Coordinates of C-alpha atoms in Angstrom, one line a residue:
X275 CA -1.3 -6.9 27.5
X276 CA -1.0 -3.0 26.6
X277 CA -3.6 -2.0 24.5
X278 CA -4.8 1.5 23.6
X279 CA -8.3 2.8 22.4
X280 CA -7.7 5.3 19.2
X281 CA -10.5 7.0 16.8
X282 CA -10.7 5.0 14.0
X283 CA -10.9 8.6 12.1
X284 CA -9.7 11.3 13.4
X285 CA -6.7 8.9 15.5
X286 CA -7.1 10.5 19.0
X287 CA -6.5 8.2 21.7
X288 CA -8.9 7.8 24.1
X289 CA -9.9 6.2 27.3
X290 CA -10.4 2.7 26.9
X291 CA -13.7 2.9 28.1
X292 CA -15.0 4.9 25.5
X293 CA -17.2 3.0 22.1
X294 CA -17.4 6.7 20.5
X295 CA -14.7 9.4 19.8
X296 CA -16.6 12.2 21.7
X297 CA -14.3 14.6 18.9
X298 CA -16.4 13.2 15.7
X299 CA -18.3 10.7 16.7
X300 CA -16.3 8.1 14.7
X301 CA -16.1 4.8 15.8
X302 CA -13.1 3.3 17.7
X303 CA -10.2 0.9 17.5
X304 CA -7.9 -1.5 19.2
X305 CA -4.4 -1.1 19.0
X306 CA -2.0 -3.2 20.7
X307 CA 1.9 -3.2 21.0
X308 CA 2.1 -5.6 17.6
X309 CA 1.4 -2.4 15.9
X310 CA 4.2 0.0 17.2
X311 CA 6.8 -2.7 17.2
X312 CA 5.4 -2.7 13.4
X313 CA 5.9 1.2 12.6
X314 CA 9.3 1.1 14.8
X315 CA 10.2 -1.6 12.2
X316 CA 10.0 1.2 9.2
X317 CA 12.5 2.9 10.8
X318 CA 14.8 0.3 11.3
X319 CA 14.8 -0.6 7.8
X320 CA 15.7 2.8 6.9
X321 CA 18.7 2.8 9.6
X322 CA 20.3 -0.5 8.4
X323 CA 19.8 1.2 4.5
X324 CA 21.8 4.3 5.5
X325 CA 24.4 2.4 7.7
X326 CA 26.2 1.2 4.7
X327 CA 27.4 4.9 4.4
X328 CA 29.0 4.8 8.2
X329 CA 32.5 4.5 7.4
X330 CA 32.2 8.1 5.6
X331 CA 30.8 9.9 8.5
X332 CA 33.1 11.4 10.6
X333 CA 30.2 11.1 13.6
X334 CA 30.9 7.5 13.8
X335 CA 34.0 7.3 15.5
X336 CA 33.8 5.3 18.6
X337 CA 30.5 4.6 18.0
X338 CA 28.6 1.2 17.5
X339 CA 26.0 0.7 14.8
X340 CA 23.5 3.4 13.8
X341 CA 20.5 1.0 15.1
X342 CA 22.1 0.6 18.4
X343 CA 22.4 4.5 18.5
X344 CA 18.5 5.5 17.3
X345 CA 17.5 2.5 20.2
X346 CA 19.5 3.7 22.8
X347 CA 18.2 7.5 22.0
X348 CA 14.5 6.0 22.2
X349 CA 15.2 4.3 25.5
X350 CA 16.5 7.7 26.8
X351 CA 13.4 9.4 25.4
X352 CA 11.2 7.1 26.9
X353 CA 13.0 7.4 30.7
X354 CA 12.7 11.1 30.4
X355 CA 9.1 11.2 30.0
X356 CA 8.1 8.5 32.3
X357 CA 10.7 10.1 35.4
X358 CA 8.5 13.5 35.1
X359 CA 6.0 11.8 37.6
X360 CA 9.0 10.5 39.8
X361 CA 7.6 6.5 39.2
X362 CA 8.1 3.8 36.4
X363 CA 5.1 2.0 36.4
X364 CA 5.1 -1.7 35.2
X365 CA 3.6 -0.9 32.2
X366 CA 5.9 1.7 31.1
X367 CA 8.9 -0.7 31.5
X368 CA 6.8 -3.4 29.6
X369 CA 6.5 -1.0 26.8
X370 CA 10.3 0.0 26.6
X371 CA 10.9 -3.5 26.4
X372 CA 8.5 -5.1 24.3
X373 CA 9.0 -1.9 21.6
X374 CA 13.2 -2.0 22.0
X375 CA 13.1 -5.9 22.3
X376 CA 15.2 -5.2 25.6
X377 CA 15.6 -6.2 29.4
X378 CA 16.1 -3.1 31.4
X379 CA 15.0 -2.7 34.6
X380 CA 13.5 0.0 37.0
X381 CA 17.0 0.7 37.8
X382 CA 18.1 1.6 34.8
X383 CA 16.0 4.1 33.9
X384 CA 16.8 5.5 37.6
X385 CA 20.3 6.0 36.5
X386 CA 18.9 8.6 34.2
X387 CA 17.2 10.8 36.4
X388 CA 19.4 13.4 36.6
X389 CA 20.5 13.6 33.1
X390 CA 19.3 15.8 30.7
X391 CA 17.8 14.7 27.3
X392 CA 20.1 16.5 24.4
X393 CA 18.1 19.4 22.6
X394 CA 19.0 17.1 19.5
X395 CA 20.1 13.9 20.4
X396 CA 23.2 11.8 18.6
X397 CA 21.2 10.1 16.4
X398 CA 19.9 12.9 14.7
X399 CA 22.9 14.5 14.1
X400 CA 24.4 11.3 13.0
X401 CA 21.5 10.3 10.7
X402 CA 21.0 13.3 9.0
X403 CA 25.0 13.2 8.0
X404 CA 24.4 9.7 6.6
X405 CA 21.2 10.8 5.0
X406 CA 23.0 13.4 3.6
X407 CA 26.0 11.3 1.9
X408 CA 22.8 9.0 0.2
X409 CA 21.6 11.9 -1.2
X410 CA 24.5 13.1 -3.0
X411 CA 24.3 9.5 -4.2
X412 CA 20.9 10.6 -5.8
X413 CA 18.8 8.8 -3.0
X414 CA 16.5 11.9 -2.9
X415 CA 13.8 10.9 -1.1
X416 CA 16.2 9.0 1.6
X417 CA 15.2 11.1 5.1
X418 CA 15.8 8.5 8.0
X419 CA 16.6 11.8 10.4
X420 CA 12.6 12.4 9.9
X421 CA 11.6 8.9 10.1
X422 CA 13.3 8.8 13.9
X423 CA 11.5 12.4 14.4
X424 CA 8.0 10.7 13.2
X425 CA 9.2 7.5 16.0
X426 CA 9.8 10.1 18.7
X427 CA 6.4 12.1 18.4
X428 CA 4.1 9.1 17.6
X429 CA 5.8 6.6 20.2
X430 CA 6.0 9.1 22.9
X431 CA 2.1 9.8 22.7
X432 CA 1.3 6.4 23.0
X433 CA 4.1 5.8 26.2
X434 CA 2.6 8.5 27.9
X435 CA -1.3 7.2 27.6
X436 CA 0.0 3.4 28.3
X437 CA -1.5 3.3 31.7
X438 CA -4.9 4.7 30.7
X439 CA -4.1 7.9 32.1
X440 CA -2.6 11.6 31.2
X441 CA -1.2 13.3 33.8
X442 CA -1.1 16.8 32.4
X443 CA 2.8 17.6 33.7
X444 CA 4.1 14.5 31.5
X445 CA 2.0 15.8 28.6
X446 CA 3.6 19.6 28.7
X447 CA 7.0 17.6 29.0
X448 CA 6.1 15.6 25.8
X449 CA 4.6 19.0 23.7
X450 CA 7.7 21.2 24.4
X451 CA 10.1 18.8 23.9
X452 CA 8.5 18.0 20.3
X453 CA 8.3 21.6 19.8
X454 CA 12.0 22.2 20.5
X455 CA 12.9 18.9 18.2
X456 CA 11.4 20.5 15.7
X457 CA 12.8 23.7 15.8
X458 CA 16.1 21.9 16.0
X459 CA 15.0 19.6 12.5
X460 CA 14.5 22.9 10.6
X461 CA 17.5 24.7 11.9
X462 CA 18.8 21.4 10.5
X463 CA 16.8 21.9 7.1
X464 CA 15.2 18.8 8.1
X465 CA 11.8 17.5 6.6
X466 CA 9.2 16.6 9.0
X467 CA 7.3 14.6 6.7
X468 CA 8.0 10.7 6.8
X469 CA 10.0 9.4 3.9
X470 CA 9.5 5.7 3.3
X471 CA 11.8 3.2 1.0
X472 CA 10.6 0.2 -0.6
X473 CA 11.0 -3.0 0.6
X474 CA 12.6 -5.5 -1.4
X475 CA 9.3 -7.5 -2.3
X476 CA 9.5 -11.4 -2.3
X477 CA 8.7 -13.3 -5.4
X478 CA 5.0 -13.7 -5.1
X479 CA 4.3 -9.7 -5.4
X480 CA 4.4 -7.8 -8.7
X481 CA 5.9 -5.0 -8.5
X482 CA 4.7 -3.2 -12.2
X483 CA 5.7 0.8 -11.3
X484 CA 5.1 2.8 -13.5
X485 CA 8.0 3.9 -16.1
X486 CA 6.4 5.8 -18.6
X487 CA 6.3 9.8 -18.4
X488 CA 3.0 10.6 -19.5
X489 CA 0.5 13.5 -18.7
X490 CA -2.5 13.6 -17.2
X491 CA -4.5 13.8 -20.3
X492 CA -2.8 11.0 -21.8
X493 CA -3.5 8.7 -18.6
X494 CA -7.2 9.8 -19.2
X495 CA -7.1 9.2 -23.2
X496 CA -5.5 5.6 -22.9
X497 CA -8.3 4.6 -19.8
X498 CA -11.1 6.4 -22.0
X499 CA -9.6 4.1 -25.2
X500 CA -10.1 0.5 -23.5
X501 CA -12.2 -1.4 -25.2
X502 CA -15.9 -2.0 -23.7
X503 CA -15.8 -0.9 -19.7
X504 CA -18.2 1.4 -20.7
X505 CA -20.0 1.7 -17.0
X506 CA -16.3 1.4 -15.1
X507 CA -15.3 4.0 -17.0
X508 CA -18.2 6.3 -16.4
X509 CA -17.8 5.1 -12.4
X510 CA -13.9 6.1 -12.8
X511 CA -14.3 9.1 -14.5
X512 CA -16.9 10.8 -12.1
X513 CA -14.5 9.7 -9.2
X514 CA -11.4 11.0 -10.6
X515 CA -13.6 14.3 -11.0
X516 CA -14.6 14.4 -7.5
X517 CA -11.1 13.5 -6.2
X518 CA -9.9 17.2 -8.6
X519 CA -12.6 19.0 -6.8
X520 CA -11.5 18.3 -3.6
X521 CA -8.1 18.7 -4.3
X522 CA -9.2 22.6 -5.7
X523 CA -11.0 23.3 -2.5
X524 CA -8.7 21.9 -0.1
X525 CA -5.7 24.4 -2.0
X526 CA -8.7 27.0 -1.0
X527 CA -8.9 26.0 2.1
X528 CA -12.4 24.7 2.1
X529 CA -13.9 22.7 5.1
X530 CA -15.3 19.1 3.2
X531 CA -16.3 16.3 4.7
X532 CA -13.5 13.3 4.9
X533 CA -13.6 10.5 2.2
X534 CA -12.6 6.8 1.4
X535 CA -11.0 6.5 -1.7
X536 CA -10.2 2.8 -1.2
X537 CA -12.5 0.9 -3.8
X538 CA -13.9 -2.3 -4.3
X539 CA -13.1 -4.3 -8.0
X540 CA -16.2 -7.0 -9.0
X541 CA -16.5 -8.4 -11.7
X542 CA -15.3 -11.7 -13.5
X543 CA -11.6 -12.5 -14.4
X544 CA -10.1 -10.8 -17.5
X545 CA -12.5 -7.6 -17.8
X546 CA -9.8 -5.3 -17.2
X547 CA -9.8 -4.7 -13.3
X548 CA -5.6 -5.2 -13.2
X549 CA -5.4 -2.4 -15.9
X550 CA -7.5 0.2 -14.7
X551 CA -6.1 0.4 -10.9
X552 CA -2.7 0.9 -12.5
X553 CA -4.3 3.5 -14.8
X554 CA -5.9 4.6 -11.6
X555 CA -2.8 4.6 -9.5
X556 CA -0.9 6.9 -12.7
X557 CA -4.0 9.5 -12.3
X558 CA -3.8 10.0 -8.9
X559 CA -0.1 10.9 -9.3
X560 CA -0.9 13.7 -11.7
X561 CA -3.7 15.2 -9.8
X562 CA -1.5 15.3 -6.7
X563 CA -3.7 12.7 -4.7
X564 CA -1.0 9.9 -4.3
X565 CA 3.1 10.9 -4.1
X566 CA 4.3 8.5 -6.6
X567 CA 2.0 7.1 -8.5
X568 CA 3.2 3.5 -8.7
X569 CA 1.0 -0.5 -8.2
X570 CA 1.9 -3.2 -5.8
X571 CA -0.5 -6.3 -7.1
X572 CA -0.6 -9.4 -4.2
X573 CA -2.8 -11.7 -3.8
X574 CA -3.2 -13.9 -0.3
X575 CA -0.4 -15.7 -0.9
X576 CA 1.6 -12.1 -0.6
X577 CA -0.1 -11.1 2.9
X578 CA -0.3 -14.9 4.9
X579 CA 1.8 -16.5 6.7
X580 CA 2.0 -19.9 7.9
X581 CA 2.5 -19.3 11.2
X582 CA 1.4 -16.7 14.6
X583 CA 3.4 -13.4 13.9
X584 CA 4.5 -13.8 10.4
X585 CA 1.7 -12.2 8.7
X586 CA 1.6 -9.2 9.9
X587 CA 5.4 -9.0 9.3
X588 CA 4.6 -10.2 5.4
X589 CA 1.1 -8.1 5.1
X590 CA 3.2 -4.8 6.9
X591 CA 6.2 -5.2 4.4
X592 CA 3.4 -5.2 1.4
X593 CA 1.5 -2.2 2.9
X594 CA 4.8 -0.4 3.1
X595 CA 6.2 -1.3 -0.4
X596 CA 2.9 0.4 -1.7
X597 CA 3.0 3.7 0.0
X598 CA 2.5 6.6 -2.2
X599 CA 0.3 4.4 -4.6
X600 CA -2.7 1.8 -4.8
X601 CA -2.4 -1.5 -3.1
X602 CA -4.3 -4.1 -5.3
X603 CA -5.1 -7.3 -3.7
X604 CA -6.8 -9.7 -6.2
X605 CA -9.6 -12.3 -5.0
X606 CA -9.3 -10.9 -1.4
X607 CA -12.2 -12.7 -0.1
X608 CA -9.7 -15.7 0.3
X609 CA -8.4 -13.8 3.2
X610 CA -11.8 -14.1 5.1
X611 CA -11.6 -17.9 5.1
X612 CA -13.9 -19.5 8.4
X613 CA -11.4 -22.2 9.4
X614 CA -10.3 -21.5 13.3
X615 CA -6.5 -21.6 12.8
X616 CA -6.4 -19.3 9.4
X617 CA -4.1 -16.2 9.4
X618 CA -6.2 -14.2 6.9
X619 CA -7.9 -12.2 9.7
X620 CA -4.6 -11.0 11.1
X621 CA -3.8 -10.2 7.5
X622 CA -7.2 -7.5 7.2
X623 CA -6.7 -6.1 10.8
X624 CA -3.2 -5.0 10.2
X625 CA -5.0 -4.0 6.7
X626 CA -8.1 -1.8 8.0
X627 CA -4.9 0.0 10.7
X628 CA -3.1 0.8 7.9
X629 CA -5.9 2.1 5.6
X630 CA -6.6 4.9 8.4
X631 CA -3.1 5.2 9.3
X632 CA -1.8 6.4 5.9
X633 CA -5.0 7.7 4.0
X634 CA -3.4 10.9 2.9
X635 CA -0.9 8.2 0.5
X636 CA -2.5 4.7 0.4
X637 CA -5.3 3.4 -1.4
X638 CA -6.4 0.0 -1.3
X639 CA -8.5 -1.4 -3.9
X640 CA -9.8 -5.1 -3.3
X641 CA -11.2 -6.9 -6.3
X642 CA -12.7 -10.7 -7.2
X643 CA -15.9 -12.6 -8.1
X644 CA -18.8 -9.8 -6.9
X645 CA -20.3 -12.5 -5.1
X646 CA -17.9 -13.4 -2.7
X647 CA -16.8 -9.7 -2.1
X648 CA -20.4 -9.0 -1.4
X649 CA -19.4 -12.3 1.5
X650 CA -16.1 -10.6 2.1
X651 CA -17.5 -7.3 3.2
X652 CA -19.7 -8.3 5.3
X653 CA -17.4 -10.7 7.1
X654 CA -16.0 -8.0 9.0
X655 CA -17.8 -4.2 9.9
X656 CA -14.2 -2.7 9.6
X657 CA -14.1 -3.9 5.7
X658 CA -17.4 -2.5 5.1
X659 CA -16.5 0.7 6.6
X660 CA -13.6 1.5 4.6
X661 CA -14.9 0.1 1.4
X662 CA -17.4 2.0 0.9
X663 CA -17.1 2.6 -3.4
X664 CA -17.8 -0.2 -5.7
X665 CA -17.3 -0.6 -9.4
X666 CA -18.7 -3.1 -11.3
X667 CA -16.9 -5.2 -14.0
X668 CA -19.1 -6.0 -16.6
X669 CA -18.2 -9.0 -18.5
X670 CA -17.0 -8.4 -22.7
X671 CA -19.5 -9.0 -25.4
X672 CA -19.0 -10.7 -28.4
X673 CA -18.1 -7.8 -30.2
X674 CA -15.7 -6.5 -27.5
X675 CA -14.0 -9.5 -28.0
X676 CA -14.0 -9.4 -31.0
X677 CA -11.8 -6.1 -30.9
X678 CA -9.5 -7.5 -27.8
X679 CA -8.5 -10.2 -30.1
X680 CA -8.1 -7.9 -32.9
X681 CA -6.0 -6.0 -30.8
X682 CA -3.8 -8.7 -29.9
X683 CA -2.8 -9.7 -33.5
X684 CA -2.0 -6.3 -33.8
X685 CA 0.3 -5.8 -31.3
X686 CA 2.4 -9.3 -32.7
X687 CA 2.0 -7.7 -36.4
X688 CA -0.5 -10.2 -37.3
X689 CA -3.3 -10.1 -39.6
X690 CA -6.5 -12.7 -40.3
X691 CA -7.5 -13.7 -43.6
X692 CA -11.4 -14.0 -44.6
X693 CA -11.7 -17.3 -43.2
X694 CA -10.4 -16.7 -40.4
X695 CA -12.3 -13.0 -39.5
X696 CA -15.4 -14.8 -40.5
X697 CA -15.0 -17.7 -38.4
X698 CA -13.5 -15.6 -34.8
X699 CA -16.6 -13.3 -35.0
X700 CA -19.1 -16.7 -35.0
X701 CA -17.0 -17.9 -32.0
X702 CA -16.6 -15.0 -29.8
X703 CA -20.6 -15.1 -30.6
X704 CA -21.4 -18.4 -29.3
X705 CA -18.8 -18.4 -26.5
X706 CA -20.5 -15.3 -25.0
X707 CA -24.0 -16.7 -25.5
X708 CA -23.1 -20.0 -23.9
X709 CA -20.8 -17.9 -21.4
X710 CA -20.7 -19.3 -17.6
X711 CA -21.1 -17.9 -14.4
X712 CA -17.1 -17.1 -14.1
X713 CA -16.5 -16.2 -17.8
X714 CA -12.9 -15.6 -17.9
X715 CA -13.5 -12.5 -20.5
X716 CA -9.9 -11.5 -21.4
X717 CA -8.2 -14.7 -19.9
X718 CA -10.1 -16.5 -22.7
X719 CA -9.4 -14.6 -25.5
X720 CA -5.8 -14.5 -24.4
X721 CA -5.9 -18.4 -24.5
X722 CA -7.2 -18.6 -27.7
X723 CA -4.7 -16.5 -29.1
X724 CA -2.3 -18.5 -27.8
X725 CA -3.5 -21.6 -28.7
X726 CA -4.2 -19.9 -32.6
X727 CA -0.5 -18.8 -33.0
X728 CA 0.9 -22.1 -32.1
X729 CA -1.2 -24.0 -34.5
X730 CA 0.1 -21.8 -37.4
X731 CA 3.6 -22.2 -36.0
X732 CA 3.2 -26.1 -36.8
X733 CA 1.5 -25.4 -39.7
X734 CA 4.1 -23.5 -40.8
X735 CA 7.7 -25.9 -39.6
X736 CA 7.3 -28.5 -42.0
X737 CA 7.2 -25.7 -45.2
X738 CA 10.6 -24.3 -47.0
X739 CA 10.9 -21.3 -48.4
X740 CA 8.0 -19.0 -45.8
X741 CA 7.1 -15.8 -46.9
X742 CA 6.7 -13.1 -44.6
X743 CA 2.9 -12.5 -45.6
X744 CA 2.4 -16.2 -44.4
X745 CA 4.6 -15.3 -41.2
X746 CA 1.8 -12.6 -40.3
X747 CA -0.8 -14.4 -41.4
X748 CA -3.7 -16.3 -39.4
X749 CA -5.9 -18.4 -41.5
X750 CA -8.9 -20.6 -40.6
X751 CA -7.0 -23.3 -40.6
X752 CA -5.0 -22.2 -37.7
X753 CA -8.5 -21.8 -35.7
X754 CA -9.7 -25.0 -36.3
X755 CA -7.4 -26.3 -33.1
X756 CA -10.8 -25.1 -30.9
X757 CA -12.8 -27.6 -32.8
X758 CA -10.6 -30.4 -31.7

């Protein structure tokens, strides 16, 4: 099995002997050909969106489909570098296959040793038209021309190290060939940068982007303005200050230290967790920290599969669908179950890859009981590396949900009489004395309204004649339903 030792920090990739990045001391990881077949995958998906413009580019005559192009390119690629040594080793022909799903053979690649690799290959040329016609279409962000540049430079490193070894010849081969492909992407006016395209998520993931066009301070108001959250907010604040600062001396050009921003969520259900990493996810955007801004909420129904391959495919697909915002994954310790045949594990390696992978425009923040993620952590030394920021939920008061409930009526244009204010304050009093261990906070209060607004509905059915002050009223007779 090819496998390849990276820095789980800085990402060089090292001999396989090594524990220790000799660079910055970092710790090292495992990466295996799952993982490249995984980011080859990104660009495919971006291929197959841009071939539905192939009939309007002229480069396509005579050609088969865009895929079969970039795949044949990146076989070609691949030969080139590994014919600079005059040998194909077995595990340089088990890596073109297992990446390109293929069967070629020694041959093959023989066949190609005396023909030159294109300064900028087909596929380029023929991407960068498509990309082109699907931005006139108002796809801005669509760059699959840069995604197959991304393939060429990342792939290639890791073909060249597959046999544990560099020779230095095959590595000047790779570095000016990259160079000249990218003087050939910005004679092109082509962006460098990877552009990635949402998935379309399956049923069990929420996607809740953002839509509204607010400013920074108004993201900072409304999260200053939730009710209780007194310490989170504090915690949130001071981060969102530190995240500025480093932002200002990075512009400066200021050596810092590197940082997780991926954060850990305790705290019971209902206190507000949900809300504040979209709030979160909004900030970042302004300050420049994340590229869009948006929050992709899944739980471990959204990352597991039922069966050996599928969950990296389903945990990859969510990873990629958040890019450019926060990842929230709500009572992730169910992913560090202890049965033998559970997929969870494969779900948080493919996780902690790409937390390191895509720092620069990912953040992952976990959240659930603070017990079990105190069990979660430590279930695996990768999760307590990364994690390394914790706020704390604390759970509502009486009065606090007193206001939440408040609130709620509201927002439905409903009012309480006497009766009724006099008799919610004594409740939200007792239930947070006589609280449990896993108070559900907002959840509870949310019930209750519930339950309190269907009550008055069948108070009010049988009644002619219904005024609209009884409409948007709540009376103690409508609260009584808790005493049942």
């Amino acid at each position: 099995m090819l496998e390849w030792t990276i820095c789980s920090d800085c990402g060089k990739i090292l001999d396989n002997s090594q524990e220790i990045c000799q660079s910055c001391n970092s710790e090292v990881e495992k990466i295996h050909m799952d993982y490249l077949t995984g980011y080859l995958s990104n660009l495919t998906f971006l291929v197959n969106t841009v071939g539905v413009f192939r009939d309007y580019s002229q480069s396509f005559e005579n050609l088969d489909s865009p895929n079969a192009l970039v795949l044949d390119d990146l076989f070609r690629w691949f030969s080139y570098l590994g014919l600079k040594d005059d040998k194909i080793t077995d595990n340089e022909l088990e890596f073109i296959n297992s990446l390109l799903n293929a069967t070629y053979s020694r041959d093959d690649i023989l066949k190609l040793k005396d023909d030159p690799l294109e300064d900028f290959p087909l596929s380029f040329r023929v991407l960068h038209e498509l990309d082109l016609y699907g931005q006139d279409l108002n796809m801005l962000e669509l760059n699959s021309a840069g995604e197959l540049y991304n393939c060429y430079r990342l792939l290639g490193k890791f073909f060249i190290t597959c046999d544990n070894e560099l020779n230095e010849d095959v590595l000047k081969t790779y570095s000016d060939y990259i160079s000249n492909l990218e003087r050939q992407l910005e004679l092109n006016d082509i962006s460098m940068k990877p552009i990635t395209i949402e998935n379309t998520l399956k049923e069990e993931i929420k996607d809740v982007a953002p839509q509204e066009d607010k400013g920074l301070d108004e993201y900072l108001d409304e999260l200053n303005k939730l009710i209780g959250l007194e310490r989170v907010k504090k915690d949130v604040n001071s981060l969102i200050n530190l995240v500025q600062i480093r932002k200002i001396r990075e512009k400066r050009g200021i050596k810092q230290p590197s940082m997780s921003l991926h954060l850990v969520f305790s705290g019971n259900p209902g206190t507000g967790k949900t809300t504040v990493a979209r709030l979160l996810s909004k900030i970042y955007h302004e300050i420049g920290l994340l590229s869009k801004g948006h929050l992709i909420e899944t739980d471990r129904s959204g990352l597991v599969g039922g069966y050996v391959g599928q969950t990296a495919i389903k945990t990859r697909e969510v990873i990629q669908s958040a890019m450019g915002g926060i990842l929230f994954i709500d009572e992730a310790y169910s992913l560090a179950q202890s049965s033998e045949n559970d997929y969870g594990k494969e779900a948080i390696d493919t996780l902690l890859k790409a937390m390191e992978d895509h720092r620069d425009d990912l953040i992952v923040i976990v959240a659930g009981y603070p017990a079990l993620m105190e069990k979660f952590l430590y279930s695996n030394p990768g999760l307590e590396s990364r994690f390394n920021k914790f706020i704390y939920f604390d759970d509502y008061n009486d009065e606090q949900l007193y206001e939440i409930f408040w609130l709620m009526c509201d927002e439905s244009n409903l009012t309480m009489d006497a009766g009724a204010d006099r008799y919610i304050r004594e409740y939200f009093k007792k239930m947070y004395e006589n609280r449990s261990k896993n108070f559900a906070n907002g959840r509870a209060v949310r019930n209750l309204f519930e339950e309190v607004i269907t009550s008055q509905a069948n108070r009010l059915a049988s009644k002619e004649n219904i005024t609209d002050e009884e409409l948007n009223t709540l009376t103690y007779e409508d609260f009584l339903v808790g005493d049942e």
